[in-house]
Amino acid sequence: MNRPPFRGRGLVTGVGPQTTPASTTPGKVNSSPDGGGTNAIVNPKEIKPESLVKRLEPPSSHHLDAAQGWLGLGDCQSALDELELIDPVMRSHPDVLAVRCDIFTAAMKWPEVVAVAWTLVNLNPDRPSGWVRRSFALHGLKQTQQAFDLLLPAARKFPEIPTIPYNLACYCAQLGKLEEARRWLHQSYEIGNAKMLKLAARYDPDLAPLFASASEI
């Protein structure tokens, strides 16, 4: 697993290949540039209620936009630095946590992704991105069975999102459960853009076991 394919990133309704920007250097990012703020991100007990109900407003929203811009340019550290300029109370806002997840995913910092995504799921379980990111990172840590087990409930909770059955297919393929992998993959085709998903699947290394004995999935 050399780089995160599209399924760990954007997701939701429009699924398409979204790879780590070419200029990104994996691993070149610090979890907390100023040495603080990490506990509030990974420990829900320390999260301020205001960050869950208040709308993200300027200047914090501007810093979030800037972080996304830096991430799009492949500069993970500058993106993370920008998040540290957000009001400390609002750094645990779900939108901020989601972008932090994206940054750590691009940098392939899997333990950090798991921690932030887990918090995101606990704080906002109706947001599918946290479920997907958490399992994607666990798979990156070679904890594929746990990745599958934790994502499985999301398939029932978010039946309209093709990324979820697609990822479950990947995990099953890597666990040697090929028939189950095929079922999940076909389910993703039924929900999403079948042409795009079939093209992604054909070149996805996690699904390679499915193509070892069949030319068409």
Short mmCIF file of N, CA, C and O in Angstrom, two decimals, residues 91-191:
data_model
loop_
_atom_site.label_atom_id
_atom_site.label_comp_id
_atom_site.label_asym_id
_atom_site.label_seq_id
_atom_site.Cartn_x
_atom_site.Cartn_y
_atom_site.Cartn_z
N ARG A 91 -11.14 24.08 16.91
CA ARG A 91 -10.30 23.08 16.23
C ARG A 91 -10.91 21.68 16.28
O ARG A 91 -10.52 20.80 15.53
N SER A 92 -11.86 21.48 17.19
CA SER A 92 -12.54 20.19 17.27
C SER A 92 -13.86 20.20 16.51
O SER A 92 -14.65 19.27 16.63
N HIS A 93 -14.11 21.25 15.74
CA HIS A 93 -15.29 21.30 14.88
C HIS A 93 -15.20 20.16 13.86
O HIS A 93 -14.12 19.87 13.33
N PRO A 94 -16.30 19.46 13.58
CA PRO A 94 -16.25 18.33 12.64
C PRO A 94 -15.62 18.66 11.28
O PRO A 94 -14.90 17.84 10.72
N ASP A 95 -15.85 19.87 10.77
CA ASP A 95 -15.25 20.24 9.49
C ASP A 95 -13.73 20.33 9.59
O ASP A 95 -13.01 19.97 8.65
N VAL A 96 -13.25 20.82 10.72
CA VAL A 96 -11.80 20.92 10.93
C VAL A 96 -11.20 19.53 11.10
O VAL A 96 -10.15 19.22 10.54
N LEU A 97 -11.88 18.67 11.86
CA LEU A 97 -11.39 17.30 12.04
C LEU A 97 -11.34 16.57 10.71
O LEU A 97 -10.40 15.80 10.46
N ALA A 98 -12.32 16.80 9.85
CA ALA A 98 -12.34 16.12 8.55
C ALA A 98 -11.15 16.52 7.70
O ALA A 98 -10.52 15.68 7.06
N VAL A 99 -10.81 17.81 7.70
CA VAL A 99 -9.65 18.27 6.93
C VAL A 99 -8.36 17.75 7.55
O VAL A 99 -7.43 17.36 6.85
N ARG A 100 -8.31 17.71 8.88
CA ARG A 100 -7.13 17.17 9.55
C ARG A 100 -6.93 15.70 9.13
O ARG A 100 -5.81 15.24 8.91
N CYS A 101 -8.04 14.98 9.03
CA CYS A 101 -7.99 13.59 8.56
C CYS A 101 -7.40 13.52 7.16
O CYS A 101 -6.57 12.65 6.85
N ASP A 102 -7.85 14.42 6.29
CA ASP A 102 -7.35 14.44 4.91
C ASP A 102 -5.83 14.69 4.88
O ASP A 102 -5.11 14.08 4.09
N ILE A 103 -5.38 15.60 5.73
CA ILE A 103 -3.95 15.93 5.77
C ILE A 103 -3.14 14.72 6.21
O ILE A 103 -2.14 14.35 5.57
N PHE A 104 -3.55 14.08 7.30
CA PHE A 104 -2.82 12.92 7.79
C PHE A 104 -2.90 11.76 6.80
O PHE A 104 -1.96 10.97 6.68
N THR A 105 -4.03 11.65 6.08
CA THR A 105 -4.15 10.59 5.07
C THR A 105 -3.16 10.83 3.94
O THR A 105 -2.48 9.90 3.49
N ALA A 106 -3.09 12.08 3.48
CA ALA A 106 -2.15 12.40 2.40
C ALA A 106 -0.71 12.13 2.82
O ALA A 106 0.12 11.72 2.01
N ALA A 107 -0.42 12.37 4.11
CA ALA A 107 0.93 12.13 4.62
C ALA A 107 1.14 10.68 5.06
O ALA A 107 2.23 10.32 5.48
N MET A 108 0.09 9.86 4.92
CA MET A 108 0.13 8.46 5.31
C MET A 108 0.52 8.28 6.78
O MET A 108 1.27 7.39 7.14
N LYS A 109 -0.01 9.16 7.62
CA LYS A 109 0.17 9.07 9.06
C LYS A 109 -1.02 8.31 9.64
O LYS A 109 -1.96 8.88 10.22
N TRP A 110 -1.01 6.99 9.46
CA TRP A 110 -2.18 6.19 9.76
C TRP A 110 -2.63 6.22 11.22
O TRP A 110 -3.84 6.31 11.48
N PRO A 111 -1.75 6.16 12.22
CA PRO A 111 -2.24 6.23 13.60
C PRO A 111 -2.98 7.53 13.89
O PRO A 111 -3.99 7.54 14.60
N GLU A 112 -2.47 8.65 13.33
CA GLU A 112 -3.14 9.92 13.53
C GLU A 112 -4.51 9.95 12.84
O GLU A 112 -5.48 10.50 13.38
N VAL A 113 -4.57 9.37 11.64
CA VAL A 113 -5.86 9.31 10.94
C VAL A 113 -6.87 8.52 11.77
O VAL A 113 -8.03 8.94 11.93
N VAL A 114 -6.45 7.37 12.30
CA VAL A 114 -7.35 6.55 13.11
C VAL A 114 -7.86 7.35 14.30
O VAL A 114 -9.07 7.36 14.60
N ALA A 115 -6.96 8.03 15.00
CA ALA A 115 -7.35 8.78 16.20
C ALA A 115 -8.35 9.88 15.88
O ALA A 115 -9.38 10.03 16.55
N VAL A 116 -8.07 10.67 14.85
CA VAL A 116 -8.95 11.79 14.51
C VAL A 116 -10.27 11.28 13.93
O VAL A 116 -11.35 11.78 14.28
N ALA A 117 -10.21 10.27 13.06
CA ALA A 117 -11.43 9.74 12.46
C ALA A 117 -12.32 9.09 13.50
O ALA A 117 -13.56 9.20 13.45
N TRP A 118 -11.72 8.42 14.47
CA TRP A 118 -12.49 7.79 15.53
C TRP A 118 -13.25 8.86 16.33
O TRP A 118 -14.42 8.70 16.68
N THR A 119 -12.57 9.95 16.61
CA THR A 119 -13.21 11.07 17.30
C THR A 119 -14.35 11.62 16.46
O THR A 119 -15.42 11.94 16.97
N LEU A 120 -14.11 11.74 15.15
CA LEU A 120 -15.13 12.27 14.25
C LEU A 120 -16.37 11.38 14.24
O LEU A 120 -17.51 11.87 14.26
N VAL A 121 -16.18 10.07 14.25
CA VAL A 121 -17.30 9.13 14.29
C VAL A 121 -18.07 9.28 15.60
O VAL A 121 -19.31 9.29 15.62
N ASN A 122 -17.36 9.39 16.70
CA ASN A 122 -18.01 9.52 18.01
C ASN A 122 -18.80 10.82 18.14
O ASN A 122 -19.89 10.85 18.72
N LEU A 123 -18.24 11.90 17.58
CA LEU A 123 -18.88 13.20 17.71
C LEU A 123 -20.02 13.38 16.72
O LEU A 123 -21.03 14.02 17.02
N ASN A 124 -19.85 12.82 15.52
CA ASN A 124 -20.83 13.02 14.46
C ASN A 124 -21.01 11.71 13.68
O ASN A 124 -20.55 11.57 12.55
N PRO A 125 -21.70 10.72 14.27
CA PRO A 125 -21.84 9.42 13.64
C PRO A 125 -22.64 9.43 12.34
O PRO A 125 -22.58 8.46 11.58
N ASP A 126 -23.37 10.52 12.09
CA ASP A 126 -24.15 10.60 10.86
C ASP A 126 -23.33 11.15 9.70
O ASP A 126 -23.86 11.36 8.60
N ARG A 127 -22.06 11.37 9.94
CA ARG A 127 -21.16 11.85 8.89
C ARG A 127 -20.34 10.66 8.38
O ARG A 127 -19.50 10.13 9.10
N PRO A 128 -20.55 10.21 7.14
CA PRO A 128 -19.91 8.97 6.67
C PRO A 128 -18.41 9.04 6.53
O PRO A 128 -17.72 8.02 6.62
N SER A 129 -17.87 10.24 6.33
CA SER A 129 -16.43 10.34 6.07
C SER A 129 -15.58 9.79 7.19
O SER A 129 -14.54 9.17 6.96
N GLY A 130 -16.01 10.00 8.44
CA GLY A 130 -15.22 9.49 9.57
C GLY A 130 -15.15 7.98 9.56
O GLY A 130 -14.08 7.40 9.83
N TRP A 131 -16.24 7.31 9.25
CA TRP A 131 -16.26 5.85 9.18
C TRP A 131 -15.30 5.34 8.11
O TRP A 131 -14.53 4.39 8.35
N VAL A 132 -15.34 5.97 6.95
CA VAL A 132 -14.50 5.53 5.83
C VAL A 132 -13.02 5.79 6.12
O VAL A 132 -12.17 4.92 5.92
N ARG A 133 -12.73 6.97 6.63
CA ARG A 133 -11.33 7.32 6.89
C ARG A 133 -10.72 6.43 7.97
O ARG A 133 -9.56 6.04 7.88
N ARG A 134 -11.50 6.14 9.00
CA ARG A 134 -10.99 5.31 10.09
C ARG A 134 -10.60 3.92 9.58
O ARG A 134 -9.49 3.44 9.86
N SER A 135 -11.46 3.30 8.83
CA SER A 135 -11.15 1.95 8.34
C SER A 135 -10.05 1.98 7.30
O SER A 135 -9.22 1.06 7.24
N PHE A 136 -10.03 3.02 6.47
CA PHE A 136 -8.96 3.13 5.48
C PHE A 136 -7.59 3.17 6.17
O PHE A 136 -6.63 2.52 5.74
N ALA A 137 -7.50 3.94 7.27
CA ALA A 137 -6.24 4.04 7.99
C ALA A 137 -5.90 2.74 8.70
O ALA A 137 -4.73 2.33 8.73
N LEU A 138 -6.90 2.06 9.25
CA LEU A 138 -6.63 0.76 9.89
C LEU A 138 -6.10 -0.23 8.86
O LEU A 138 -5.20 -1.03 9.16
N HIS A 139 -6.64 -0.20 7.67
CA HIS A 139 -6.12 -1.06 6.60
C HIS A 139 -4.67 -0.70 6.30
O HIS A 139 -3.83 -1.57 6.07
N GLY A 140 -4.37 0.61 6.32
CA GLY A 140 -2.99 1.05 6.11
C GLY A 140 -2.05 0.54 7.19
O GLY A 140 -0.86 0.36 6.95
N LEU A 141 -2.60 0.28 8.37
CA LEU A 141 -1.82 -0.26 9.49
C LEU A 141 -1.82 -1.79 9.50
O LEU A 141 -1.39 -2.41 10.47
N LYS A 142 -2.35 -2.39 8.41
CA LYS A 142 -2.41 -3.85 8.28
C LYS A 142 -3.40 -4.47 9.26
O LYS A 142 -3.29 -5.65 9.60
N GLN A 143 -4.35 -3.69 9.73
CA GLN A 143 -5.40 -4.19 10.62
C GLN A 143 -6.70 -4.30 9.80
O GLN A 143 -7.72 -3.69 10.12
N THR A 144 -6.62 -5.11 8.74
CA THR A 144 -7.69 -5.15 7.75
C THR A 144 -8.98 -5.75 8.29
O THR A 144 -10.07 -5.30 7.95
N GLN A 145 -8.87 -6.77 9.15
CA GLN A 145 -10.09 -7.35 9.70
C GLN A 145 -10.84 -6.32 10.55
O GLN A 145 -12.08 -6.21 10.47
N GLN A 146 -10.12 -5.56 11.34
CA GLN A 146 -10.76 -4.52 12.15
C GLN A 146 -11.34 -3.43 11.25
O GLN A 146 -12.42 -2.89 11.53
N ALA A 147 -10.61 -3.11 10.18
CA ALA A 147 -11.11 -2.12 9.23
C ALA A 147 -12.46 -2.56 8.66
O ALA A 147 -13.41 -1.77 8.57
N PHE A 148 -12.56 -3.83 8.30
CA PHE A 148 -13.81 -4.37 7.77
C PHE A 148 -14.91 -4.34 8.84
O PHE A 148 -16.02 -3.88 8.59
N ASP A 149 -14.59 -4.84 10.02
CA ASP A 149 -15.59 -4.94 11.09
C ASP A 149 -16.17 -3.57 11.45
O ASP A 149 -17.38 -3.44 11.71
N LEU A 150 -15.33 -2.54 11.48
CA LEU A 150 -15.80 -1.22 11.89
C LEU A 150 -16.54 -0.49 10.78
O LEU A 150 -17.37 0.39 11.05
N LEU A 151 -16.27 -0.85 9.53
CA LEU A 151 -16.95 -0.20 8.42
C LEU A 151 -18.27 -0.88 8.07
O LEU A 151 -19.18 -0.26 7.50
N LEU A 152 -18.41 -2.15 8.43
CA LEU A 152 -19.60 -2.92 8.07
C LEU A 152 -20.91 -2.23 8.50
O LEU A 152 -21.86 -2.17 7.71
N PRO A 153 -21.02 -1.72 9.75
CA PRO A 153 -22.27 -1.05 10.12
C PRO A 153 -22.59 0.16 9.24
O PRO A 153 -23.77 0.52 9.08
N ALA A 154 -21.57 0.78 8.68
CA ALA A 154 -21.78 1.95 7.84
C ALA A 154 -22.49 1.59 6.54
O ALA A 154 -23.16 2.44 5.94
N ALA A 155 -22.35 0.34 6.10
CA ALA A 155 -23.02 -0.08 4.87
C ALA A 155 -24.53 -0.04 5.04
O ALA A 155 -25.27 0.27 4.09
N ARG A 156 -25.00 -0.35 6.23
CA ARG A 156 -26.43 -0.26 6.52
C ARG A 156 -26.86 1.18 6.84
O ARG A 156 -27.96 1.59 6.52
N LYS A 157 -25.98 1.91 7.47
CA LYS A 157 -26.29 3.27 7.89
C LYS A 157 -26.31 4.25 6.71
O LYS A 157 -27.08 5.20 6.69
N PHE A 158 -25.43 4.00 5.72
CA PHE A 158 -25.32 4.89 4.56
C PHE A 158 -25.45 4.08 3.26
O PHE A 158 -24.48 3.92 2.51
N PRO A 159 -26.63 3.55 2.98
CA PRO A 159 -26.79 2.65 1.83
C PRO A 159 -26.63 3.32 0.48
O PRO A 159 -26.52 2.63 -0.54
N GLU A 160 -26.57 4.66 0.45
CA GLU A 160 -26.49 5.37 -0.82
C GLU A 160 -25.06 5.73 -1.22
O GLU A 160 -24.84 6.34 -2.27
N ILE A 161 -24.09 5.36 -0.41
CA ILE A 161 -22.70 5.78 -0.67
C ILE A 161 -21.87 4.61 -1.20
O ILE A 161 -21.59 3.65 -0.46
N PRO A 162 -21.47 4.65 -2.46
CA PRO A 162 -20.77 3.52 -3.08
C PRO A 162 -19.37 3.27 -2.54
O PRO A 162 -18.85 2.16 -2.65
N THR A 163 -18.75 4.30 -1.96
CA THR A 163 -17.41 4.13 -1.41
C THR A 163 -17.37 3.04 -0.35
O THR A 163 -16.38 2.32 -0.22
N ILE A 164 -18.44 2.92 0.42
CA ILE A 164 -18.43 1.98 1.55
C ILE A 164 -18.40 0.53 1.07
O ILE A 164 -17.52 -0.24 1.47
N PRO A 165 -19.32 0.08 0.19
CA PRO A 165 -19.20 -1.30 -0.29
C PRO A 165 -17.94 -1.53 -1.11
O PRO A 165 -17.38 -2.64 -1.08
N TYR A 166 -17.48 -0.50 -1.80
CA TYR A 166 -16.21 -0.65 -2.54
C TYR A 166 -15.07 -0.96 -1.59
O TYR A 166 -14.27 -1.86 -1.82
N ASN A 167 -14.99 -0.21 -0.50
CA ASN A 167 -13.92 -0.45 0.47
C ASN A 167 -14.05 -1.82 1.13
O ASN A 167 -13.07 -2.51 1.36
N LEU A 168 -15.30 -2.18 1.44
CA LEU A 168 -15.51 -3.50 2.04
C LEU A 168 -15.06 -4.60 1.08
O LEU A 168 -14.53 -5.62 1.52
N ALA A 169 -15.27 -4.40 -0.21
CA ALA A 169 -14.79 -5.36 -1.20
C ALA A 169 -13.27 -5.46 -1.16
O ALA A 169 -12.71 -6.56 -1.23
N CYS A 170 -12.62 -4.33 -1.02
CA CYS A 170 -11.14 -4.33 -0.95
C CYS A 170 -10.65 -5.10 0.28
O CYS A 170 -9.71 -5.89 0.18
N TYR A 171 -11.29 -4.86 1.40
CA TYR A 171 -10.86 -5.53 2.62
C TYR A 171 -11.10 -7.04 2.53
O TYR A 171 -10.25 -7.83 2.93
N CYS A 172 -12.25 -7.42 1.97
CA CYS A 172 -12.54 -8.85 1.81
C CYS A 172 -11.53 -9.51 0.87
O CYS A 172 -11.07 -10.63 1.13
N ALA A 173 -11.18 -8.81 -0.19
CA ALA A 173 -10.21 -9.37 -1.14
C ALA A 173 -8.87 -9.61 -0.47
O ALA A 173 -8.22 -10.63 -0.69
N GLN A 174 -8.47 -8.67 0.37
CA GLN A 174 -7.20 -8.81 1.07
C GLN A 174 -7.25 -9.86 2.17
O GLN A 174 -6.23 -10.42 2.55
N LEU A 175 -8.45 -10.15 2.65
CA LEU A 175 -8.62 -11.19 3.67
C LEU A 175 -8.86 -12.56 3.06
O LEU A 175 -9.07 -13.54 3.79
N GLY A 176 -8.87 -12.63 1.74
CA GLY A 176 -9.06 -13.91 1.06
C GLY A 176 -10.51 -14.32 0.89
O GLY A 176 -10.80 -15.45 0.48
N LYS A 177 -11.44 -13.43 1.19
CA LYS A 177 -12.87 -13.72 1.05
C LYS A 177 -13.35 -13.20 -0.30
O LYS A 177 -14.03 -12.19 -0.40
N LEU A 178 -13.00 -13.93 -1.36
CA LEU A 178 -13.18 -13.41 -2.71
C LEU A 178 -14.65 -13.33 -3.13
O LEU A 178 -15.04 -12.37 -3.80
N GLU A 179 -15.45 -14.32 -2.79
CA GLU A 179 -16.85 -14.27 -3.17
C GLU A 179 -17.56 -13.10 -2.49
O GLU A 179 -18.38 -12.41 -3.10
N GLU A 180 -17.27 -12.91 -1.21
CA GLU A 180 -17.86 -11.79 -0.50
C GLU A 180 -17.38 -10.47 -1.09
O GLU A 180 -18.15 -9.50 -1.20
N ALA A 181 -16.11 -10.44 -1.47
CA ALA A 181 -15.56 -9.23 -2.10
C ALA A 181 -16.31 -8.90 -3.39
O ALA A 181 -16.63 -7.74 -3.66
N ARG A 182 -16.60 -9.92 -4.18
CA ARG A 182 -17.34 -9.69 -5.43
C ARG A 182 -18.73 -9.13 -5.16
O ARG A 182 -19.20 -8.25 -5.87
N ARG A 183 -19.37 -9.64 -4.14
CA ARG A 183 -20.72 -9.16 -3.82
C ARG A 183 -20.69 -7.69 -3.42
O ARG A 183 -21.54 -6.90 -3.87
N TRP A 184 -19.74 -7.33 -2.60
CA TRP A 184 -19.64 -5.94 -2.19
C TRP A 184 -19.29 -5.04 -3.37
O TRP A 184 -19.83 -3.93 -3.50
N LEU A 185 -18.41 -5.52 -4.23
CA LEU A 185 -18.00 -4.71 -5.38
C LEU A 185 -19.18 -4.47 -6.31
O LEU A 185 -19.40 -3.35 -6.79
N HIS A 186 -19.95 -5.50 -6.58
CA HIS A 186 -21.12 -5.34 -7.43
C HIS A 186 -22.16 -4.43 -6.79
O HIS A 186 -22.86 -3.69 -7.50
N GLN A 187 -22.23 -4.45 -5.47
CA GLN A 187 -23.14 -3.53 -4.79
C GLN A 187 -22.71 -2.09 -5.01
O GLN A 187 -23.55 -1.20 -5.20
N SER A 188 -21.41 -1.84 -4.99
CA SER A 188 -20.92 -0.48 -5.23
C SER A 188 -21.26 -0.04 -6.65
O SER A 188 -21.59 1.14 -6.88
N TYR A 189 -21.19 -0.97 -7.62
CA TYR A 189 -21.55 -0.64 -9.00
C TYR A 189 -23.02 -0.23 -9.10
O TYR A 189 -23.39 0.67 -9.86
N GLU A 190 -23.87 -0.91 -8.35
CA GLU A 190 -25.31 -0.64 -8.40
C GLU A 190 -25.64 0.73 -7.82
O GLU A 190 -26.59 1.39 -8.25
N ILE A 191 -24.84 1.17 -6.84
CA ILE A 191 -25.12 2.43 -6.17
C ILE A 191 -24.49 3.61 -6.91
O ILE A 191 -25.11 4.67 -7.04
#
